[in-house]
Amino acid sequence: MSDSSSLPDIYLSFFMFTTNLQPDNAEYSEIVVKHIKKLKEFGYSGFEFPIAPTFGKDYTQDVENYKNLRDYLDRQGLADVKIATNVGATRTLDPSSPYPEQREQALKYLKSRVDITEALGGEIMMGPIVIPYGVFPTTDFNEPIWSDQLQDFLKVRYTTAQPVLNELGLYAAAKNVKLAIEPITHWETPGPNKLSQVIEFLSGVQSKQVGVVIDSAHETLDGEGPDIFKQQVETLANAERLHYIQVSPPDRGAVHTSWLPWQSFLEPILPRYKGPIAVEIFNAIPAFLSSLRLSRRKFWIPGEDEPNLHPSAYEIAQKAIEKTQQEIEKLLNQS
């Protein structure tokens, strides 16, 4: 039997509650502390913080705000809490842009997000940091680009972004922050959608500080099957680019009742990966309703919503970590 000390750290994404931590808002910081203290009781040792985009030319205040948030957490007895960050490129701040000035601004922006990760005491910054999330390209006549045309378009963008991500990786290495690129399912973003696409992208990025986050939801929906997945995990681990893992069901909802291929997902990962595993649940908060076309009910948030007969965010989070630990233990006990 495995003991609790042999289990990886389990993080929870704050997408359960928000897409913006409002680090300059003292009242919301109190709410963040309340959530963390409750979730720690369930066994979560860390949290994935979404870092909301800002569009100024100077990000000094952003970094200071998050440093103040970390200091506040520490003063509230949460100095042991570990943090990873979730960051995305945007239409304006696009490292794959054909325009050098825009790429320079994107690099400056992403460097500031590395600084924020460091200020929070984090060692992992993950997300869609190559192609802007959810920005599907069109022709000059606003006609959508799909299939072969889309892949040809993205090939040029990937090549353009490679030196930007390499420079970002060199910067992040000095801050002890790993960068984990996330392949995201095709109905959410144009690319990269597959692990194989990120592996190919990384072949043109020398810095091994730049690697991959593997999310079970995206792998289930857009992956290339368990046999190829095993090979891909081995390739990434051997290249020291397997930086982060997320457990998330295909509908991004309740983990414990989802159709998630636990064994075929975790079995290749656990022997080669020693970092944290994050539970990612997209609650039906306003920011996700349209973008993810959420039809399921919201997991009501204690302190924010009126209690009802449906599961709360805390209940779903507790069952998620219990299920995740159970499945990890099952595989560890087989080895």
PDB file of C-alpha atoms in Angstrom, residues 23 169 216 235 276 313:
ATOM      1  CA  PRO A  23      -4.841  41.136  -6.354  1.00  0.00           C
ATOM      2  CA  GLY A 169      12.477  30.369 -21.614  1.00  0.00           C
ATOM      3  CA  SER A 216      -6.597  14.875 -19.517  1.00  0.00           C
ATOM      4  CA  THR A 235       9.650  11.619 -25.461  1.00  0.00           C
ATOM      5  CA  PRO A 276       2.151  18.439  -8.923  1.00  0.00           C
ATOM      6  CA  ALA A 313     -17.979  24.133  -5.283  1.00  0.00           C
TER       7      ALA A 313
END
